[in-house]
Coordinates of C-alpha atoms and ligand atoms in Angstrom, one line a residue:
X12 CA 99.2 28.2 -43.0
X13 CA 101.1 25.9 -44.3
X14 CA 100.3 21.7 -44.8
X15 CA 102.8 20.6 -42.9
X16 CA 101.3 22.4 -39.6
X17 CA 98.0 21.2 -40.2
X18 CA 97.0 18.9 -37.0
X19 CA 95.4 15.2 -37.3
X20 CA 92.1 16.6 -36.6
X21 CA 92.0 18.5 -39.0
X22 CA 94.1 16.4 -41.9
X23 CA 90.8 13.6 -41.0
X24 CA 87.8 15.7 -41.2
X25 CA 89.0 16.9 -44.7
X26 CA 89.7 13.9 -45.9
X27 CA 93.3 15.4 -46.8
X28 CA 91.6 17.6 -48.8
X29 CA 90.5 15.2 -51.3
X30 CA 87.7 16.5 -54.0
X31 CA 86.3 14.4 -56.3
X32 CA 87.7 15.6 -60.2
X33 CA 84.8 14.5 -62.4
X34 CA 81.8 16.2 -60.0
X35 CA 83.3 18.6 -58.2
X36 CA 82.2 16.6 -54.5
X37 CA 83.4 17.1 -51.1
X38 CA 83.1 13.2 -51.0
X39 CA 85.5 10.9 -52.9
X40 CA 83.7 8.7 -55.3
X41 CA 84.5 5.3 -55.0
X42 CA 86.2 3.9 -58.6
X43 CA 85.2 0.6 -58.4
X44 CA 86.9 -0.4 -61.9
X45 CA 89.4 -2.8 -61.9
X46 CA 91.1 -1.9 -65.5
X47 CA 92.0 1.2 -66.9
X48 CA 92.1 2.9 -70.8
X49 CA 94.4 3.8 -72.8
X50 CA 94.2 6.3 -75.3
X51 CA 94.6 5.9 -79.5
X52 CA 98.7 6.0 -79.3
X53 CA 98.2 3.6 -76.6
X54 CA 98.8 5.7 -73.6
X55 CA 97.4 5.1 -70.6
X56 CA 94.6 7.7 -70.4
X57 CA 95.9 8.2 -66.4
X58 CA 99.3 7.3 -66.3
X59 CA 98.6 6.0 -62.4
X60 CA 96.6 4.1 -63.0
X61 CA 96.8 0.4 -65.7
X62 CA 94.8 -2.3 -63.6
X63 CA 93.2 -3.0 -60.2
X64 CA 95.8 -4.8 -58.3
X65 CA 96.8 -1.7 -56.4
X66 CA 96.4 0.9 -59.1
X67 CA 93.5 2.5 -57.1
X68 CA 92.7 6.2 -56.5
X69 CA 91.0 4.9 -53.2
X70 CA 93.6 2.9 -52.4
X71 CA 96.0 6.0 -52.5
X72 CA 94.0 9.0 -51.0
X73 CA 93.6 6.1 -48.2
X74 CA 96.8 5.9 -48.1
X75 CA 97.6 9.5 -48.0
X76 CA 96.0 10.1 -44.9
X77 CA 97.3 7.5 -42.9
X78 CA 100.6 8.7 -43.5
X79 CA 100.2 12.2 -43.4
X80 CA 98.4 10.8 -39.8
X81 CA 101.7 8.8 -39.2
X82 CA 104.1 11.4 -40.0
X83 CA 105.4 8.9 -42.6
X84 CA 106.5 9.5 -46.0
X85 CA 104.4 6.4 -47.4
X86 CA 101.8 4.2 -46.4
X87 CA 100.4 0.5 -48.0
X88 CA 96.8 -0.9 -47.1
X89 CA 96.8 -4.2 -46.7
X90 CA 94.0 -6.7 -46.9
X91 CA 94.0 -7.2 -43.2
X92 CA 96.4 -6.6 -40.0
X93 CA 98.0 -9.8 -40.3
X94 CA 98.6 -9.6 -44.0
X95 CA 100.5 -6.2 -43.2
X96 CA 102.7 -8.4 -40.2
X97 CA 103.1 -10.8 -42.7
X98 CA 104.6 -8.3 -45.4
X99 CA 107.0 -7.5 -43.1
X100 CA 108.2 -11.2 -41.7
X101 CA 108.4 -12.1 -45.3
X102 CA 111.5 -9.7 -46.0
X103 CA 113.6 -11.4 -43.4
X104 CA 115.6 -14.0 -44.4
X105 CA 115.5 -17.8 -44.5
X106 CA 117.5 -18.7 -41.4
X107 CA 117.8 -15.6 -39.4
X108 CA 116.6 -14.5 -36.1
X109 CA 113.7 -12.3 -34.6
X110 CA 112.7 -11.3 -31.2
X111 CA 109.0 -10.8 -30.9
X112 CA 107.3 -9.3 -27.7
X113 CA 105.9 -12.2 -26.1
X114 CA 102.1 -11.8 -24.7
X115 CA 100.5 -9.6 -27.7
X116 CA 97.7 -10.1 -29.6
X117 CA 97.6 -14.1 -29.8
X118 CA 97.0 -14.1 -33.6
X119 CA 100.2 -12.7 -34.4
X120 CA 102.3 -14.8 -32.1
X121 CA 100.8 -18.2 -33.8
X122 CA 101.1 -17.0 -37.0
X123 CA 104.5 -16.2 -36.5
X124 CA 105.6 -19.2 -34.7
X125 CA 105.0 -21.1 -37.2
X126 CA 106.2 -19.6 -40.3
X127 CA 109.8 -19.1 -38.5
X128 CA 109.3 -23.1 -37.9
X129 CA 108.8 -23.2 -41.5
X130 CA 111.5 -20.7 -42.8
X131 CA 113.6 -21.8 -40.0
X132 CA 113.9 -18.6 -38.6
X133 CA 115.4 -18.3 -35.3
X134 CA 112.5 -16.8 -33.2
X135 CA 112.9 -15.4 -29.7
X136 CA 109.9 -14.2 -27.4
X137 CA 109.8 -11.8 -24.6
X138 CA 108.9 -10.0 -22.3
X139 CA 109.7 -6.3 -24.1
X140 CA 108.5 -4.1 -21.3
X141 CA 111.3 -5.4 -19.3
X142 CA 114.4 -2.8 -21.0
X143 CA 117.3 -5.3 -20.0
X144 CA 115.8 -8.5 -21.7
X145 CA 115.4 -6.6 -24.8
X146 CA 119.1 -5.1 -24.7
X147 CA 120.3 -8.2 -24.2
X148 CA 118.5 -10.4 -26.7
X149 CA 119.3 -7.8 -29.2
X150 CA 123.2 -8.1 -28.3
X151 CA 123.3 -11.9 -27.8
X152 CA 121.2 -13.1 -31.0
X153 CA 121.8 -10.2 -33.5
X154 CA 118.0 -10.2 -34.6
X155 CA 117.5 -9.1 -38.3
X156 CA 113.8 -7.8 -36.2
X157 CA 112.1 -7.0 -33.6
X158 CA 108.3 -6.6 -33.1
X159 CA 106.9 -4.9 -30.4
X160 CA 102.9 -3.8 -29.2
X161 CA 102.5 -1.2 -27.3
X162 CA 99.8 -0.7 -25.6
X163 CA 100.0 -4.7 -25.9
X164 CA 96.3 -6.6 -26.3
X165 CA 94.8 -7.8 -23.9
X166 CA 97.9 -7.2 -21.4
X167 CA 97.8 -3.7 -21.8
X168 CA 101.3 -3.3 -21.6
X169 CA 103.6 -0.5 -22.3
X170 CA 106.7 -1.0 -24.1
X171 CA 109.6 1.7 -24.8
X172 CA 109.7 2.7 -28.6
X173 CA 112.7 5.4 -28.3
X174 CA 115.0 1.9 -25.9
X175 CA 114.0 -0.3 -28.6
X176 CA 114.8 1.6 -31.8
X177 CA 118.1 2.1 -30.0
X178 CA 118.4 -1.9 -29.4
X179 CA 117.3 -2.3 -32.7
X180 CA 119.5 -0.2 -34.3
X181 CA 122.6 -0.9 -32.2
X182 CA 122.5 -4.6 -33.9
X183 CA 121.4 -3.0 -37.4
X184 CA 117.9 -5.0 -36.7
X185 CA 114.8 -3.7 -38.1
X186 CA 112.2 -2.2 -35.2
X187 CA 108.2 -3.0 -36.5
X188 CA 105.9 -1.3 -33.6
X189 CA 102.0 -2.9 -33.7
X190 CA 100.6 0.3 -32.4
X191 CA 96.9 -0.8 -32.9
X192 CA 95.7 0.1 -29.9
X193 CA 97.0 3.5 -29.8
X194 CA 96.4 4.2 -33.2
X195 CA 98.6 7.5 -34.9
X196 CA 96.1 9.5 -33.0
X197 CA 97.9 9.0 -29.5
X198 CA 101.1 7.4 -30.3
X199 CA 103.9 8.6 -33.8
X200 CA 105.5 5.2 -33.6
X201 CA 107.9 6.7 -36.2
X202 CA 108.7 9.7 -34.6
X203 CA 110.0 7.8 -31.6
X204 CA 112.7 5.7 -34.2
X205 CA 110.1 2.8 -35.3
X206 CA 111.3 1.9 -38.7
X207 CA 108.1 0.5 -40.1
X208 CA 105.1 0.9 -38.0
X209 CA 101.9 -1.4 -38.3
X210 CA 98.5 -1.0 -37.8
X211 CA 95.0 -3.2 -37.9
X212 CA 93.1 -0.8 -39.7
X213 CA 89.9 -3.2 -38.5
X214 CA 89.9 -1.4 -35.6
X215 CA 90.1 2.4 -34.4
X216 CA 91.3 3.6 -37.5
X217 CA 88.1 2.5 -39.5
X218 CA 86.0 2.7 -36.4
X219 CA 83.2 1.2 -37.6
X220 CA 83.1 -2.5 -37.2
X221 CA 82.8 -3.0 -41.1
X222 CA 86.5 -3.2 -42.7
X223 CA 88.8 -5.5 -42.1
X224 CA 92.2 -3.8 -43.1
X225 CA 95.8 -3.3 -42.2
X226 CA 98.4 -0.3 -42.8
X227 CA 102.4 -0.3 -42.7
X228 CA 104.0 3.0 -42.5
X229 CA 107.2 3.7 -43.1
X230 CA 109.8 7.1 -43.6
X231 CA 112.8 4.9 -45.1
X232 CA 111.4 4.4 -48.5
X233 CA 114.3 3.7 -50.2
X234 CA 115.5 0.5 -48.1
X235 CA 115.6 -3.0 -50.0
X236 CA 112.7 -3.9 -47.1
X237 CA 110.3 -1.4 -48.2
X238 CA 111.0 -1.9 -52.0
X239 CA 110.4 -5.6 -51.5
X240 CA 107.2 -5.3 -49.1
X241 CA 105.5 -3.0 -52.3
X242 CA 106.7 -5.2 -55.2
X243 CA 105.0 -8.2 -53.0
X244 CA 102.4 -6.4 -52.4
X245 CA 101.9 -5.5 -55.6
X246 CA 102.6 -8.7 -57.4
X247 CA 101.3 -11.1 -54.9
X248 CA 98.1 -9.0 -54.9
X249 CA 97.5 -8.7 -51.4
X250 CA 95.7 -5.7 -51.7
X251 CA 92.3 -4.0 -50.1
X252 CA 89.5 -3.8 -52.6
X253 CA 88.3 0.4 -53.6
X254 CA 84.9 0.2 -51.8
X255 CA 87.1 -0.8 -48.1
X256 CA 89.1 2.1 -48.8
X257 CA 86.6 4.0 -49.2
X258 CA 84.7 3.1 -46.1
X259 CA 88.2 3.6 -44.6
X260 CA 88.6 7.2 -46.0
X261 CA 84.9 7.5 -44.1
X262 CA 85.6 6.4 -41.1
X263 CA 88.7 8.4 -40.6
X264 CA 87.4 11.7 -41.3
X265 CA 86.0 11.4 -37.2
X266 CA 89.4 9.1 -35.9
X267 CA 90.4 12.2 -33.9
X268 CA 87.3 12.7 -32.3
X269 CA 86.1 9.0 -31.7
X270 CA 89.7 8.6 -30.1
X271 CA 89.6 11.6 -27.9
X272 CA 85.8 10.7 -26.6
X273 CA 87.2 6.9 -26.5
X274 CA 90.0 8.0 -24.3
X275 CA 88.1 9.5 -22.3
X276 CA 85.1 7.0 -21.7
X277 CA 87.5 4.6 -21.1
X278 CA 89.7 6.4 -18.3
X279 CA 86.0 7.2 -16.3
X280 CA 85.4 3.6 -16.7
X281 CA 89.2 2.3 -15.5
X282 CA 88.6 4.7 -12.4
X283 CA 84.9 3.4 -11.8
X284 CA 86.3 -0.6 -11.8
X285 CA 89.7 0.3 -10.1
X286 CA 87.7 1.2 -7.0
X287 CA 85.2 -2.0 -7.2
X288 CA 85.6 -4.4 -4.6
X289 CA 84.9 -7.4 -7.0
X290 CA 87.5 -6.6 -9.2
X291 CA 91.3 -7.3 -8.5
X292 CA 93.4 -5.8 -10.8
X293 CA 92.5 -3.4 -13.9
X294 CA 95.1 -3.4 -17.0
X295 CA 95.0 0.7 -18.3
X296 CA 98.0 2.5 -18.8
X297 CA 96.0 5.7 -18.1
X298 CA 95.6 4.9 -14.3
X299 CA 99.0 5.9 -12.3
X300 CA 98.6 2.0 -10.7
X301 CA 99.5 0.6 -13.8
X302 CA 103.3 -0.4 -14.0
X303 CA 103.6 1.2 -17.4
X304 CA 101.4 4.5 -16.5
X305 CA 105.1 6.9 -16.4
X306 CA 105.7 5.5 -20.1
X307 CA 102.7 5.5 -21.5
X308 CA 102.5 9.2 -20.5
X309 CA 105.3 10.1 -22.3
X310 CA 104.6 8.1 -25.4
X311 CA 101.2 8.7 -25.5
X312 CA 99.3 12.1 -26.1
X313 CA 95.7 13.0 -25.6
X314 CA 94.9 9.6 -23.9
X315 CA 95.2 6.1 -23.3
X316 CA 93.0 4.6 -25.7
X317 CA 90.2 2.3 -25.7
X318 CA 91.2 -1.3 -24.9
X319 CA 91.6 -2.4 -21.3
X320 CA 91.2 -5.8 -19.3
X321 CA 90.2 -6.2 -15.8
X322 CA 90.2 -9.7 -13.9
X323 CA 87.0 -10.3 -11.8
X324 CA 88.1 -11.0 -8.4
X325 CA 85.9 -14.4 -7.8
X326 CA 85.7 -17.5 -10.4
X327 CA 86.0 -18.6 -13.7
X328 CA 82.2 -18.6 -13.9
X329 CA 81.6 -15.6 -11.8
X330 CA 83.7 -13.6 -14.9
X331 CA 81.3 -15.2 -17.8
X332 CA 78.4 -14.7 -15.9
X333 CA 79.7 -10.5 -15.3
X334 CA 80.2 -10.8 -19.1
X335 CA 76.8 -12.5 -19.3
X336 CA 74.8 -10.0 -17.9
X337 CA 76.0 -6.6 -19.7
X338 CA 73.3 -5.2 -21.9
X339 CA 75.7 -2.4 -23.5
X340 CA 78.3 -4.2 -24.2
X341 CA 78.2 -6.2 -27.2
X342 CA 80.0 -9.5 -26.0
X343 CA 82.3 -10.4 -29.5
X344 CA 86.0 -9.8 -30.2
X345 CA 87.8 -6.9 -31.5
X346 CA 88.4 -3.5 -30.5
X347 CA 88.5 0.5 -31.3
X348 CA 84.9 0.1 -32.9
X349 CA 82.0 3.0 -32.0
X350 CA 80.4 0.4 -29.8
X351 CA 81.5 -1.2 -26.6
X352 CA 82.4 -5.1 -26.6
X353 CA 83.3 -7.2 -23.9
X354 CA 85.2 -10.5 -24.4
X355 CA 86.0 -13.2 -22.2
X356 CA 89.9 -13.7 -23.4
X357 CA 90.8 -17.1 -21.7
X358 CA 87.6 -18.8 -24.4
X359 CA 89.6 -17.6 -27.5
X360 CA 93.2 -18.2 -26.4
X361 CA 93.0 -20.9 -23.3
X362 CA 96.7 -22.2 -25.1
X363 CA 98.2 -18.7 -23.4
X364 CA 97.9 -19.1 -20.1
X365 CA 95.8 -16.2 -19.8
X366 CA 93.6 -16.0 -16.5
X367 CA 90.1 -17.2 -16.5
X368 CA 88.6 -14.5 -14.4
X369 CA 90.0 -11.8 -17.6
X370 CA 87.6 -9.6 -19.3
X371 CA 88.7 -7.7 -21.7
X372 CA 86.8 -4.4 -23.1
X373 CA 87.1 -1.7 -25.9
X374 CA 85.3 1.1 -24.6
X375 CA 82.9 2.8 -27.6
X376 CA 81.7 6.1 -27.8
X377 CA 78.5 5.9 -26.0
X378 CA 77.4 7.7 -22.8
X379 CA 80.2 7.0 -20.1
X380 CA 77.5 6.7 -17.4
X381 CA 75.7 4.9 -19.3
X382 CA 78.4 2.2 -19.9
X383 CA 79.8 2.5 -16.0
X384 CA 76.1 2.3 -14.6
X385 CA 75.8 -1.4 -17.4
X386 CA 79.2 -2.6 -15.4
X387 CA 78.0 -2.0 -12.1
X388 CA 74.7 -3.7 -12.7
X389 CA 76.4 -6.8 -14.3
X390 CA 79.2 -7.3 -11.4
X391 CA 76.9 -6.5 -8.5
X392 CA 74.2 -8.8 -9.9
X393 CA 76.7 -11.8 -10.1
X394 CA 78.1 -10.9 -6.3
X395 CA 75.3 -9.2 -4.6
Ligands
PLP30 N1 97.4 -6.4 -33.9 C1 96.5 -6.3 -32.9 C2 97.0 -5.6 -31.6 C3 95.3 -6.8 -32.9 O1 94.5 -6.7 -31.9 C4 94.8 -7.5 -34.1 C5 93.5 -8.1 -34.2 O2 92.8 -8.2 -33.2 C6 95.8 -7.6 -35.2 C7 97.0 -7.0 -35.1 C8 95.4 -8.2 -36.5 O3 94.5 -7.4 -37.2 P1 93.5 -7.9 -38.3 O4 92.4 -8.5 -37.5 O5 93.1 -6.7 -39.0 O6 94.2 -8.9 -39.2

């Protein structure tokens, strides 16, 4: 059998086959050492490695398995999500124009409004789901990039990767998907004409609530972007330290099989609240109600991942107090983690205009009946 047919599942558990050199061990040994040896003539004693700044045997088997996870031909860890977004806005040029999916994860949007202020780049937001605002925003303003998140957080919407790599590429723009909340598991962003896709490495692809860390993959390697965003890297030192790769390395070897039992928690759960009477609406892309279920079919394979939001059909108050009363989910931010969380979205970004009656939830690994029998409890003790 050759590598190349070798599926995620199995390119995780074995950590990409890595063995440690020195001991012989199934488990890579974290090199914590930030310098490296030369030899008498002055030769580095491992020509990969001269000093710490991303010169890192953890850093690269990391990165070895996100891409081979990615079906990309290279991969860079980044400190954090945003320091991988911000790689990637730092390549465009003083002065030029982006259009940016409007309603996705909140701390990208801010961050990005205001370094276009600052680098007076033109910067247009929408609504990407919607095929003819994006073809014409890529005709009309010529974008030099355009960022899309799909599924987007905490909107849960779905947007076309194969119609915007077209629109991107039609105006030579360069398309950057945020596929954090499908992960490489469910969604090859690449495959479907990303050009560089980006992923918080915080979340399902670590798994475990304890890295923060980003990833950009990419299969042009030898465009003037990708040179610049690895110099950068490099010389900026934005760069993870060996012990969070490690933990990354870790937490991937069980990303196939934490996604596939996410998924499927999650869809038993969307079902369970789709049919509540106290709640109005549920945000999934696995349930056919949802406008972007067709898509998200397509584009997605072996499920429909972990985050969803649902809006509490009574007040403000009524939606804290369902939050209030959950015993199994833990009530903090984030998502894709082993454990269920539940967040109350309008406290964190009230500046959005997101509704107050919103929860959103990242569905763990537990029991499903467990976590269904915790919702029902909280919502019929706040209306019953
Ligand atoms: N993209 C999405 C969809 C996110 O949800 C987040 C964080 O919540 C980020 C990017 C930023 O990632 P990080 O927190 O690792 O910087």
């Amino acid at each position: 059998m050759t590598k190349k047919t070798l599926k995620p599942a199995t390119i995780a558990a074995r950590a990409a086959g890595a063995i440690d050199q020195t001991s012989g061990g199934v488990v890579p040994s974290i090199q914590l050492s930030t310098t490296y040896a030369r030899n008498s003539e002055y030769a580095l004693i491992n020509p990969d490695n001269a000093y710490g700044r991303d010169d890192r045997d953890n850093i690269r088997l990391a990165e070895t398995i996100l891409a081979k996870l990615e079906n990309a031909k290279e991969s860079l860890l980044f400190p954090s999500g945003m320091a991988a977004t911000a790689a990637v806005f730092r390549t465009i040029p003083n002065k030029s124009c982006v259009v940016v999916q409007t309603n996705i994860y909140w701390g990208t949007l801010k961050w990005i409004q205001a370094f276009c202020a600052r680098r007076e780049i033109e910067l247009h937001e929408l609504d990407t789901p919607d095929n003819s605002q994006l073809k014409n925003a890529c005709e009309n303003y010529k974008p030099a990039l355009v960022l899309i998140e799909t599924p987007s957080n905490p909107w849960l919407k779905t947007t076309d990767i194969v119609f915007a790599s077209k629109c991107a590429k039609s105006v030579g723009a360069l398309l950057l998907v945020d596929g954090t909340a499908a992960t490489p598991i469910l969604t090859k962003a690449l495959d479907l004409g990303a050009d560089i896709v980006m992923q918080s490495a915080t979340k399902a692809i670590n798994g475990h609530s304890d890295v923060l860390a980003g990833v950009l993959s990419t299969n042009a390697v030898d465009t003037l972007v990708w040179e610049e965003i690895k110099t950068d890297r490099h010389d900026a030192g934005a760069v993870l330290s060996a012990f969070d790769a490690w933990l990354l390395v870790r937490g991937m070897r069980t990303l196939p099989l934490r996604m596939e039992r996410m998924c499927s928690n999650a869809q038993k759960v969307a079902e369970y609240l789709e049919k509540h009477p106290h709640i109005s609406r549920v945000l999934y892309p696995g349930l056919p109600s949802h406008e972007g279920y067709k898509l998200a079919s397509s584009q997605m394979t072996g499920g429909y991942g972990c985050l969803m939001s649902f809006l509490v059909n009574g007040s403000p108050d009524d939606a804290l107090k369902v939050a209030g009363n959950l015993h199994l989910f833990h009530r903090a931010t984030s998502l894709g983690g082993v454990e269920s969380l539940v967040e109350h979205r309008h406290t964190i970004e009230p500046h959005t205009g997101i509704p107050e009656n919103l929860l959103r939830i990242s569905v763990g690994i537990e029991d499903a009946s467990d976590l269904i029998s915790d919702l029902n409890q909280a919502l019929n003790s706040v209306f019953e």
